[in-house]
Amino acid sequence: MRKSKAETAKTREKIVSIASEAIRKRGIEATGVAEIMAAAGLTHGGFYRHFDSKEKLVAEALATSRKDFVAGVLEAAQQGPEAVLEQFRDYATPGHRDDIGAGCPLAANGSEIVRADAATRHRATEGFRTIFETAAPFMRADSDAAKTETAISLLTNMIGALTIARMVDDPKLSKKILDVTRRRIEKEIAIQPAKSRKKRAPEAIA
Amino acid sequence: MRKSKAETAKTREKIVSIASEAIRKRGIEATGVAEIMAAAGLTHGGFYRHFDSKEKLVAEALATSRKDFVAGVLEAAQQGPEAVLEQFRDYATPGHRDDIGAGCPLAANGSEIVRADAATRHRATEGFRTIFETAAPFMRADSDAAKTETAISLLTNMIGALTIARMVDDPKLSKKILDVTRRRIEKEIAIQPAKSRKKRAPEAIA
DNA sequence: TGTACATCAGTGAACGCGCGTTCACTGATGTAC
DNA sequence: TGTACATCAGTGAACGCGCGTTCACTGATGTAC
């Protein structure tokens, strides 16, 4: 029953991909090895041909979703402010809210990552840093420092808002949370930097 | 070994209190019945004299932390804008960040509550609603609707920021996240409503 | 107020269950000659 | 290129473990008279 190297690599990728989605959907602890293997069309015994432990798979699955997410922001940044605005606006939509398995891992597993091992927290930190540093130049603020701070504020807001929008059981309130968040995104991102630069009062820089 | 009614009530309260802290510290799933009972100085067998199931205890523990938290906001609102500002500012501090067991349950268990049962999500929703409705009148905005929206935006920001501040493994970045969040809190809460009302551009109301 | 009985908070052993992990085995793939 | 052997992806049963829960039991509390 041995498989070719190409097939083995494909299977491994498939397991990571399924785990990445399942972990965001159901949480880290609630996602079982057997469940992931079954979803990949395999039995659980073969799991350890690909990974040393569940912990290793979780780390890899989180790394995958983080990379996907960071890549989207980097790509938008290369395309310009409009693309960044669109990318950020998409974050605070019912579509993203309802597709938790394919969405932002920080919003999907936020309070679980807080309690995760050092390596996971470190990777999450660097992912978050890459995103706010990439987004900062597109913020409406008067200095590089203020732009970075605006990016941090906006991103933490987006993550919190998406989490709460998923938590509340009142569809109207959930929609309102997303609407309010999109409005802030539009306010903070400078589409025509020169034109509206002076709209906001300059902020003290720490 | 039967205990008096007063003692029984006290024990029950103690279990809920310990669970409330443990759940915020270690998460809902990771908190075990035996662990809580041991912390209360009891053996796990007696648990079911007080609660039908772990699920019931979790619901009650979350309800307790929510009530404590809501009560703090209601009290501050009665005392006036300065108290609200102080309450909110305290939210985004290293003290709150490091005392997760006594802090905001939405920040501590956010992504877990998203996946919780309907009753838990409903109670969390109403808790969140009470807080933003209570806080809204203290926001710097030109209409009641805009104040409500500002309160929603600010609160989701605070929850997200606290979660991320706890997640990152870089103390400098964690501090910066809290600093930036406090600055936004100070910006959005109207200490002298008449004086600074016009600082922000009026926002469209949905 | 005192007595007899019912109640029930708490104990500690045991249960069933699902989890992550291990293992002997199978048979196709990879490799050495 | 063909052959013989080593490798190893995947199977499915089994393992140990910790979890939530149950249960027979104890003995102090509560209650009925």
CSV table of N, CA and C in Angstrom, one decimal, chain B residues 10-162:
chain,number,residue,atom,x,y,z
B,10,LYS,N,-22.9,28.4,50.1
B,10,LYS,CA,-21.6,29.0,50.1
B,10,LYS,C,-20.6,28.2,49.2
B,11,THR,N,-20.7,26.9,49.3
B,11,THR,CA,-19.9,26.0,48.5
B,11,THR,C,-20.3,26.1,47.0
B,12,ARG,N,-21.5,26.2,46.8
B,12,ARG,CA,-22.0,26.4,45.4
B,12,ARG,C,-21.4,27.7,44.8
B,13,GLU,N,-21.5,28.7,45.5
B,13,GLU,CA,-20.9,30.0,45.1
B,13,GLU,C,-19.4,29.9,44.9
B,14,LYS,N,-18.8,29.2,45.8
B,14,LYS,CA,-17.3,29.0,45.7
B,14,LYS,C,-17.0,28.3,44.4
B,15,ILE,N,-17.7,27.2,44.1
B,15,ILE,CA,-17.5,26.5,42.9
B,15,ILE,C,-17.6,27.4,41.6
B,16,VAL,N,-18.7,28.1,41.6
B,16,VAL,CA,-19.0,29.0,40.5
B,16,VAL,C,-17.9,30.0,40.3
B,17,SER,N,-17.5,30.6,41.4
B,17,SER,CA,-16.4,31.6,41.4
B,17,SER,C,-15.1,31.1,40.9
B,18,ILE,N,-14.7,29.9,41.4
B,18,ILE,CA,-13.5,29.3,41.0
B,18,ILE,C,-13.6,28.9,39.5
B,19,ALA,N,-14.7,28.4,39.1
B,19,ALA,CA,-14.9,28.0,37.6
B,19,ALA,C,-14.8,29.3,36.8
B,20,SER,N,-15.4,30.3,37.2
B,20,SER,CA,-15.5,31.6,36.5
B,20,SER,C,-14.0,32.1,36.2
B,21,GLU,N,-13.2,32.0,37.2
B,21,GLU,CA,-11.8,32.4,37.0
B,21,GLU,C,-11.0,31.4,36.1
B,22,ALA,N,-11.2,30.1,36.4
B,22,ALA,CA,-10.5,29.1,35.7
B,22,ALA,C,-10.8,29.0,34.2
B,23,ILE,N,-12.1,29.3,33.9
B,23,ILE,CA,-12.6,29.2,32.5
B,23,ILE,C,-11.9,30.4,31.8
B,24,ARG,N,-11.8,31.5,32.4
B,24,ARG,CA,-11.2,32.7,31.7
B,24,ARG,C,-9.7,32.4,31.6
B,25,LYS,N,-9.1,31.8,32.5
B,25,LYS,CA,-7.7,31.6,32.5
B,25,LYS,C,-7.3,30.5,31.5
B,26,ARG,N,-8.0,29.4,31.6
B,26,ARG,CA,-7.5,28.2,30.8
B,26,ARG,C,-8.5,27.8,29.7
B,27,GLY,N,-9.6,28.5,29.6
B,27,GLY,CA,-10.6,28.1,28.5
B,27,GLY,C,-11.6,27.2,29.0
B,28,ILE,N,-12.7,27.1,28.2
B,28,ILE,CA,-13.9,26.4,28.7
B,28,ILE,C,-13.6,24.9,28.6
B,29,GLU,N,-13.1,24.4,27.5
B,29,GLU,CA,-12.9,22.9,27.4
B,29,GLU,C,-11.8,22.4,28.3
B,30,ALA,N,-10.7,23.3,28.4
B,30,ALA,CA,-9.6,22.8,29.2
B,30,ALA,C,-9.8,22.8,30.7
B,31,THR,N,-10.9,23.4,31.1
B,31,THR,CA,-11.2,23.5,32.6
B,31,THR,C,-12.1,22.2,33.0
B,32,GLY,N,-11.5,21.4,33.8
B,32,GLY,CA,-12.2,20.2,34.2
B,32,GLY,C,-13.0,20.3,35.5
B,33,VAL,N,-14.0,19.4,35.6
B,33,VAL,CA,-14.8,19.4,36.9
B,33,VAL,C,-13.9,19.0,38.1
B,34,ALA,N,-13.1,18.0,37.9
B,34,ALA,CA,-12.3,17.5,39.1
B,34,ALA,C,-11.3,18.6,39.5
B,35,GLU,N,-10.8,19.4,38.6
B,35,GLU,CA,-9.9,20.4,38.8
B,35,GLU,C,-10.5,21.6,39.7
B,36,ILE,N,-11.7,21.9,39.3
B,36,ILE,CA,-12.5,23.0,40.0
B,36,ILE,C,-12.8,22.5,41.4
B,37,MET,N,-13.3,21.3,41.5
B,37,MET,CA,-13.7,20.7,42.8
B,37,MET,C,-12.5,20.7,43.7
B,38,ALA,N,-11.3,20.3,43.2
B,38,ALA,CA,-10.1,20.2,44.0
B,38,ALA,C,-9.7,21.6,44.5
B,39,ALA,N,-9.9,22.6,43.6
B,39,ALA,CA,-9.5,23.9,44.0
B,39,ALA,C,-10.5,24.5,45.1
B,40,ALA,N,-11.7,23.9,45.1
B,40,ALA,CA,-12.6,24.3,46.1
B,40,ALA,C,-12.5,23.4,47.4
B,41,GLY,N,-11.5,22.6,47.4
B,41,GLY,CA,-11.2,21.7,48.6
B,41,GLY,C,-12.2,20.5,48.7
B,42,LEU,N,-12.7,20.1,47.5
B,42,LEU,CA,-13.7,19.0,47.6
B,42,LEU,C,-13.3,17.9,46.6
B,43,THR,N,-13.9,16.8,46.6
B,43,THR,CA,-13.7,15.7,45.6
B,43,THR,C,-14.7,15.9,44.5
B,44,HIS,N,-14.4,15.3,43.4
B,44,HIS,CA,-15.2,15.6,42.2
B,44,HIS,C,-16.6,15.0,42.2
B,45,GLY,N,-16.7,13.9,43.1
B,45,GLY,CA,-18.0,13.2,43.1
B,45,GLY,C,-19.2,14.1,43.6
B,46,GLY,N,-18.9,15.0,44.5
B,46,GLY,CA,-19.9,15.9,45.0
B,46,GLY,C,-20.4,16.9,44.1
B,47,PHE,N,-19.8,17.1,42.9
B,47,PHE,CA,-20.1,18.1,42.0
B,47,PHE,C,-21.6,18.1,41.6
B,48,TYR,N,-22.1,16.9,41.4
B,48,TYR,CA,-23.5,16.7,40.9
B,48,TYR,C,-24.6,16.9,41.9
B,49,ARG,N,-24.2,17.2,43.2
B,49,ARG,CA,-25.1,17.7,44.2
B,49,ARG,C,-25.4,19.2,43.9
B,50,HIS,N,-24.6,19.8,43.1
B,50,HIS,CA,-24.8,21.3,42.9
B,50,HIS,C,-25.2,21.6,41.5
B,51,PHE,N,-24.7,20.8,40.5
B,51,PHE,CA,-25.0,21.1,39.1
B,51,PHE,C,-25.3,19.8,38.3
B,52,ASP,N,-26.2,20.0,37.4
B,52,ASP,CA,-26.7,18.9,36.6
B,52,ASP,C,-25.5,18.4,35.7
B,53,SER,N,-24.7,19.3,35.2
B,53,SER,CA,-23.6,18.9,34.3
B,53,SER,C,-22.6,20.0,34.3
B,54,LYS,N,-21.5,19.7,33.6
B,54,LYS,CA,-20.4,20.7,33.5
B,54,LYS,C,-20.9,21.9,32.7
B,55,GLU,N,-21.7,21.6,31.7
B,55,GLU,CA,-22.3,22.6,30.8
B,55,GLU,C,-23.1,23.6,31.6
B,56,LYS,N,-23.8,23.2,32.6
B,56,LYS,CA,-24.6,24.1,33.4
B,56,LYS,C,-23.7,25.0,34.2
B,57,LEU,N,-22.7,24.4,34.8
B,57,LEU,CA,-21.7,25.2,35.5
B,57,LEU,C,-21.0,26.2,34.6
B,58,VAL,N,-20.6,25.8,33.5
B,58,VAL,CA,-20.0,26.8,32.5
B,58,VAL,C,-20.9,27.9,32.3
B,59,ALA,N,-22.2,27.6,32.0
B,59,ALA,CA,-23.2,28.7,31.7
B,59,ALA,C,-23.3,29.7,32.9
B,60,GLU,N,-23.3,29.1,34.1
B,60,GLU,CA,-23.4,29.9,35.3
B,60,GLU,C,-22.2,30.7,35.6
B,61,ALA,N,-21.0,30.1,35.3
B,61,ALA,CA,-19.7,30.8,35.5
B,61,ALA,C,-19.6,31.9,34.6
B,62,LEU,N,-20.0,31.7,33.3
B,62,LEU,CA,-19.9,32.8,32.3
B,62,LEU,C,-20.9,33.9,32.7
B,63,ALA,N,-22.0,33.5,33.2
B,63,ALA,CA,-23.1,34.5,33.6
B,63,ALA,C,-22.5,35.4,34.7
B,64,THR,N,-21.8,34.7,35.6
B,64,THR,CA,-21.3,35.5,36.8
B,64,THR,C,-20.2,36.5,36.3
B,65,SER,N,-19.3,36.1,35.5
B,65,SER,CA,-18.3,37.0,35.0
B,65,SER,C,-18.9,38.1,34.2
B,66,ARG,N,-19.9,37.8,33.4
B,66,ARG,CA,-20.6,38.8,32.6
B,66,ARG,C,-21.2,39.8,33.5
B,67,LYS,N,-22.0,39.3,34.5
B,67,LYS,CA,-22.7,40.2,35.4
B,67,LYS,C,-21.7,41.2,36.1
B,68,ASP,N,-20.6,40.6,36.6
B,68,ASP,CA,-19.6,41.4,37.3
B,68,ASP,C,-19.2,42.6,36.4
B,69,PHE,N,-18.9,42.2,35.1
B,69,PHE,CA,-18.4,43.1,34.2
B,69,PHE,C,-19.4,44.2,33.8
B,70,VAL,N,-20.6,43.8,33.5
B,70,VAL,CA,-21.7,44.7,33.2
B,70,VAL,C,-22.0,45.6,34.4
B,71,ALA,N,-21.9,45.1,35.6
B,71,ALA,CA,-22.2,45.9,36.8
B,71,ALA,C,-21.2,47.0,36.9
B,72,GLY,N,-19.9,46.7,36.6
B,72,GLY,CA,-18.9,47.8,36.6
B,72,GLY,C,-19.2,48.9,35.7
B,73,VAL,N,-19.7,48.6,34.5
B,73,VAL,CA,-20.0,49.6,33.5
B,73,VAL,C,-21.2,50.4,33.9
B,74,LEU,N,-22.2,49.7,34.4
B,74,LEU,CA,-23.5,50.4,34.9
B,74,LEU,C,-23.1,51.4,36.0
B,75,GLU,N,-22.3,50.9,36.9
B,75,GLU,CA,-21.9,51.8,38.1
B,75,GLU,C,-21.2,53.0,37.6
B,76,ALA,N,-20.3,52.8,36.7
B,76,ALA,CA,-19.5,53.9,36.2
B,76,ALA,C,-20.4,54.9,35.4
B,77,ALA,N,-21.4,54.4,34.7
B,77,ALA,CA,-22.3,55.2,33.9
B,77,ALA,C,-23.1,56.1,34.9
B,78,GLN,N,-23.5,55.6,36.0
B,78,GLN,CA,-24.2,56.3,37.0
B,78,GLN,C,-23.4,57.5,37.6
B,79,GLN,N,-22.1,57.2,37.7
B,79,GLN,CA,-21.2,58.2,38.3
B,79,GLN,C,-20.8,59.3,37.3
B,80,GLY,N,-21.0,59.1,36.0
B,80,GLY,CA,-20.7,60.1,35.1
B,80,GLY,C,-19.5,59.8,34.1
B,81,PRO,N,-19.3,60.7,33.2
B,81,PRO,CA,-18.3,60.5,32.1
B,81,PRO,C,-16.9,60.1,32.5
B,82,GLU,N,-16.5,60.8,33.6
B,82,GLU,CA,-15.1,60.6,34.1
B,82,GLU,C,-15.0,59.1,34.5
B,83,ALA,N,-16.0,58.6,35.2
B,83,ALA,CA,-15.9,57.3,35.7
B,83,ALA,C,-16.0,56.3,34.5
B,84,VAL,N,-16.7,56.6,33.5
B,84,VAL,CA,-16.8,55.7,32.3
B,84,VAL,C,-15.5,55.7,31.6
B,85,LEU,N,-14.9,56.9,31.5
B,85,LEU,CA,-13.6,57.0,30.9
B,85,LEU,C,-12.5,56.2,31.6
B,86,GLU,N,-12.6,56.3,32.9
B,86,GLU,CA,-11.6,55.5,33.8
B,86,GLU,C,-11.8,54.0,33.6
B,87,GLN,N,-13.1,53.6,33.7
B,87,GLN,CA,-13.5,52.2,33.5
B,87,GLN,C,-12.9,51.7,32.2
B,88,PHE,N,-13.2,52.4,31.1
B,88,PHE,CA,-12.8,52.0,29.8
B,88,PHE,C,-11.2,52.0,29.7
B,89,ARG,N,-10.6,53.0,30.2
B,89,ARG,CA,-9.2,53.1,30.2
B,89,ARG,C,-8.5,51.9,30.9
B,90,ASP,N,-9.1,51.6,32.0
B,90,ASP,CA,-8.6,50.4,32.8
B,90,ASP,C,-8.6,49.1,32.0
B,91,TYR,N,-9.6,49.1,31.1
B,91,TYR,CA,-9.7,47.9,30.3
B,91,TYR,C,-8.4,47.6,29.5
B,92,ALA,N,-7.9,48.7,28.9
B,92,ALA,CA,-6.7,48.5,28.1
B,92,ALA,C,-5.4,48.8,28.8
B,93,THR,N,-5.2,48.1,29.9
B,93,THR,CA,-4.0,48.3,30.7
B,93,THR,C,-3.3,46.9,30.9
B,94,PRO,N,-2.0,47.0,31.2
B,94,PRO,CA,-1.2,45.7,31.5
B,94,PRO,C,-1.9,45.0,32.6
B,95,GLY,N,-2.4,45.7,33.6
B,95,GLY,CA,-3.1,45.0,34.7
B,95,GLY,C,-4.2,44.1,34.3
B,96,HIS,N,-5.1,44.6,33.4
B,96,HIS,CA,-6.2,43.8,32.9
B,96,HIS,C,-5.7,42.7,32.0
B,97,ARG,N,-4.7,43.0,31.2
B,97,ARG,CA,-4.1,42.0,30.3
B,97,ARG,C,-3.6,40.8,31.1
B,98,ASP,N,-2.9,41.1,32.2
B,98,ASP,CA,-2.2,40.1,32.9
B,98,ASP,C,-3.1,39.4,33.9
B,99,ASP,N,-4.3,39.9,34.2
B,99,ASP,CA,-5.2,39.3,35.1
B,99,ASP,C,-6.4,38.7,34.4
B,100,ILE,N,-6.2,37.8,33.5
B,100,ILE,CA,-7.2,37.3,32.6
B,100,ILE,C,-8.3,36.6,33.4
B,101,GLY,N,-8.0,36.0,34.5
B,101,GLY,CA,-9.0,35.3,35.3
B,101,GLY,C,-10.0,36.2,35.9
B,102,ALA,N,-9.7,37.4,36.1
B,102,ALA,CA,-10.7,38.4,36.7
B,102,ALA,C,-11.2,39.4,35.7
B,103,GLY,N,-10.8,39.2,34.4
B,103,GLY,CA,-11.1,40.2,33.4
B,103,GLY,C,-12.4,39.9,32.6
B,104,CYS,N,-12.4,40.7,31.5
B,104,CYS,CA,-13.6,40.6,30.5
B,104,CYS,C,-13.7,39.2,29.9
B,105,PRO,N,-14.9,38.6,30.1
B,105,PRO,CA,-15.1,37.2,29.6
B,105,PRO,C,-15.1,37.2,28.0
B,106,LEU,N,-15.5,38.3,27.4
B,106,LEU,CA,-15.6,38.3,26.0
B,106,LEU,C,-14.2,38.2,25.4
B,107,ALA,N,-13.2,38.9,26.0
B,107,ALA,CA,-11.9,38.9,25.6
B,107,ALA,C,-11.2,37.6,25.9
B,108,ALA,N,-11.5,37.0,27.1
B,108,ALA,CA,-10.9,35.8,27.6
B,108,ALA,C,-11.3,34.6,26.8
B,109,ASN,N,-12.6,34.5,26.5
B,109,ASN,CA,-13.2,33.3,25.8
B,109,ASN,C,-13.8,33.6,24.5
B,110,GLY,N,-13.5,34.7,23.9
B,110,GLY,CA,-14.1,35.2,22.6
B,110,GLY,C,-14.4,34.1,21.6
B,111,SER,N,-13.3,33.5,21.1
B,111,SER,CA,-13.5,32.5,20.0
B,111,SER,C,-14.2,31.2,20.5
B,112,GLU,N,-14.1,31.0,21.8
B,112,GLU,CA,-14.8,29.8,22.3
B,112,GLU,C,-16.3,30.0,22.4
B,113,ILE,N,-16.7,31.2,22.8
B,113,ILE,CA,-18.1,31.6,22.9
B,113,ILE,C,-18.8,31.6,21.6
B,114,VAL,N,-18.0,31.9,20.5
B,114,VAL,CA,-18.6,31.8,19.2
B,114,VAL,C,-19.1,30.4,18.9
B,115,ARG,N,-18.5,29.4,19.4
B,115,ARG,CA,-18.8,28.0,19.2
B,115,ARG,C,-19.7,27.4,20.3
B,116,ALA,N,-20.1,28.2,21.2
B,116,ALA,CA,-20.8,27.7,22.4
B,116,ALA,C,-22.3,27.5,22.0
B,117,ASP,N,-23.0,26.9,23.0
B,117,ASP,CA,-24.5,26.6,22.7
B,117,ASP,C,-25.3,27.9,22.6
B,118,ALA,N,-26.5,27.8,22.1
B,118,ALA,CA,-27.3,28.9,21.8
B,118,ALA,C,-27.6,29.8,23.1
B,119,ALA,N,-27.8,29.2,24.2
B,119,ALA,CA,-28.1,29.9,25.4
B,119,ALA,C,-26.9,30.8,25.9
B,120,THR,N,-25.7,30.2,25.8
B,120,THR,CA,-24.5,31.0,26.1
B,120,THR,C,-24.3,32.2,25.2
B,121,ARG,N,-24.5,31.9,23.9
B,121,ARG,CA,-24.3,33.0,22.9
B,121,ARG,C,-25.3,34.1,23.2
B,122,HIS,N,-26.5,33.6,23.5
B,122,HIS,CA,-27.6,34.6,23.7
B,122,HIS,C,-27.3,35.5,24.9
B,123,ARG,N,-26.8,34.9,26.0
B,123,ARG,CA,-26.5,35.7,27.2
B,123,ARG,C,-25.3,36.6,26.9
B,124,ALA,N,-24.4,36.1,26.1
B,124,ALA,CA,-23.2,37.0,25.8
B,124,ALA,C,-23.7,38.2,24.9
B,125,THR,N,-24.6,37.9,24.0
B,125,THR,CA,-25.1,39.0,23.2
B,125,THR,C,-25.8,40.0,24.0
B,126,GLU,N,-26.6,39.6,24.9
B,126,GLU,CA,-27.3,40.6,25.7
B,126,GLU,C,-26.4,41.4,26.7
B,127,GLY,N,-25.4,40.7,27.1
B,127,GLY,CA,-24.4,41.4,28.0
B,127,GLY,C,-23.7,42.4,27.1
B,128,PHE,N,-23.3,42.1,25.9
B,128,PHE,CA,-22.6,43.0,25.1
B,128,PHE,C,-23.5,44.2,24.7
B,129,ARG,N,-24.8,43.9,24.5
B,129,ARG,CA,-25.8,44.9,24.1
B,129,ARG,C,-25.9,45.9,25.3
B,130,THR,N,-26.0,45.4,26.5
B,130,THR,CA,-26.2,46.2,27.7
B,130,THR,C,-25.0,47.2,27.8
B,131,ILE,N,-23.8,46.6,27.6
B,131,ILE,CA,-22.6,47.5,27.7
B,131,ILE,C,-22.6,48.6,26.7
B,132,PHE,N,-22.8,48.3,25.4
B,132,PHE,CA,-22.7,49.4,24.4
B,132,PHE,C,-23.9,50.3,24.5
B,133,GLU,N,-25.0,49.9,25.0
B,133,GLU,CA,-26.1,50.8,25.1
B,133,GLU,C,-25.9,51.7,26.3
B,134,THR,N,-25.3,51.2,27.4
B,134,THR,CA,-25.0,52.0,28.5
B,134,THR,C,-23.9,53.0,28.2
B,135,ALA,N,-22.9,52.6,27.4
B,135,ALA,CA,-21.8,53.4,27.1
B,135,ALA,C,-22.1,54.5,26.1
B,136,ALA,N,-23.0,54.2,25.2
B,136,ALA,CA,-23.3,55.1,24.1
B,136,ALA,C,-23.5,56.6,24.4
B,137,PRO,N,-24.3,56.9,25.4
B,137,PRO,CA,-24.5,58.3,25.8
B,137,PRO,C,-23.2,59.1,26.1
B,138,PHE,N,-22.1,58.4,26.4
B,138,PHE,CA,-20.9,59.0,26.7
B,138,PHE,C,-19.9,59.2,25.5
B,139,MET,N,-20.4,58.8,24.4
B,139,MET,CA,-19.5,58.9,23.2
B,139,MET,C,-19.6,60.2,22.6
B,140,ARG,N,-18.5,60.6,21.9
B,140,ARG,CA,-18.4,61.9,21.2
B,140,ARG,C,-18.9,61.7,19.8
B,141,ALA,N,-20.2,62.0,19.6
B,141,ALA,CA,-20.8,61.9,18.3
B,141,ALA,C,-22.0,62.8,18.3
B,142,ASP,N,-22.6,63.0,17.1
B,142,ASP,CA,-23.6,64.1,16.9
B,142,ASP,C,-25.0,63.6,17.0
B,143,SER,N,-25.2,62.3,17.1
B,143,SER,CA,-26.6,61.8,17.2
B,143,SER,C,-26.6,60.6,18.1
B,144,ASP,N,-27.8,60.2,18.5
B,144,ASP,CA,-27.9,59.0,19.4
B,144,ASP,C,-27.4,57.8,18.6
B,145,ALA,N,-27.8,57.7,17.3
B,145,ALA,CA,-27.4,56.6,16.5
B,145,ALA,C,-25.9,56.5,16.3
B,146,ALA,N,-25.3,57.7,16.0
B,146,ALA,CA,-23.9,57.7,15.8
B,146,ALA,C,-23.1,57.4,17.1
B,147,LYS,N,-23.7,57.8,18.3
B,147,LYS,CA,-23.1,57.4,19.5
B,147,LYS,C,-23.1,55.9,19.8
B,148,THR,N,-24.2,55.3,19.5
B,148,THR,CA,-24.4,53.9,19.6
B,148,THR,C,-23.3,53.2,18.7
B,149,GLU,N,-23.2,53.7,17.5
B,149,GLU,CA,-22.2,53.1,16.6
B,149,GLU,C,-20.8,53.3,17.0
B,150,THR,N,-20.5,54.4,17.6
B,150,THR,CA,-19.2,54.6,18.1
B,150,THR,C,-18.9,53.7,19.3
B,151,ALA,N,-19.9,53.5,20.1
B,151,ALA,CA,-19.7,52.6,21.3
B,151,ALA,C,-19.5,51.2,20.8
B,152,ILE,N,-20.2,50.7,19.8
B,152,ILE,CA,-20.0,49.4,19.2
B,152,ILE,C,-18.6,49.3,18.7
B,153,SER,N,-18.2,50.3,17.9
B,153,SER,CA,-16.8,50.3,17.3
B,153,SER,C,-15.7,50.3,18.4
B,154,LEU,N,-15.9,51.1,19.4
B,154,LEU,CA,-14.9,51.2,20.4
B,154,LEU,C,-14.8,49.9,21.3
B,155,LEU,N,-16.0,49.3,21.6
B,155,LEU,CA,-16.0,48.1,22.4
B,155,LEU,C,-15.4,46.9,21.7
B,156,THR,N,-15.8,46.8,20.4
B,156,THR,CA,-15.2,45.7,19.6
B,156,THR,C,-13.7,45.9,19.5
B,157,ASN,N,-13.3,47.1,19.4
B,157,ASN,CA,-11.8,47.4,19.3
B,157,ASN,C,-11.1,47.0,20.6
B,158,MET,N,-11.7,47.4,21.7
B,158,MET,CA,-11.1,47.1,23.0
B,158,MET,C,-11.0,45.6,23.2
B,159,ILE,N,-12.0,44.8,22.9
B,159,ILE,CA,-12.0,43.4,23.0
B,159,ILE,C,-10.9,42.7,22.1
B,160,GLY,N,-10.9,43.2,20.9
B,160,GLY,CA,-9.9,42.6,20.0
B,160,GLY,C,-8.5,43.0,20.4
B,161,ALA,N,-8.3,44.2,20.8
B,161,ALA,CA,-7.0,44.7,21.2
B,161,ALA,C,-6.5,44.0,22.5
B,162,LEU,N,-7.3,43.7,23.4
B,162,LEU,CA,-6.9,43.0,24.6
B,162,LEU,C,-6.5,41.6,24.3
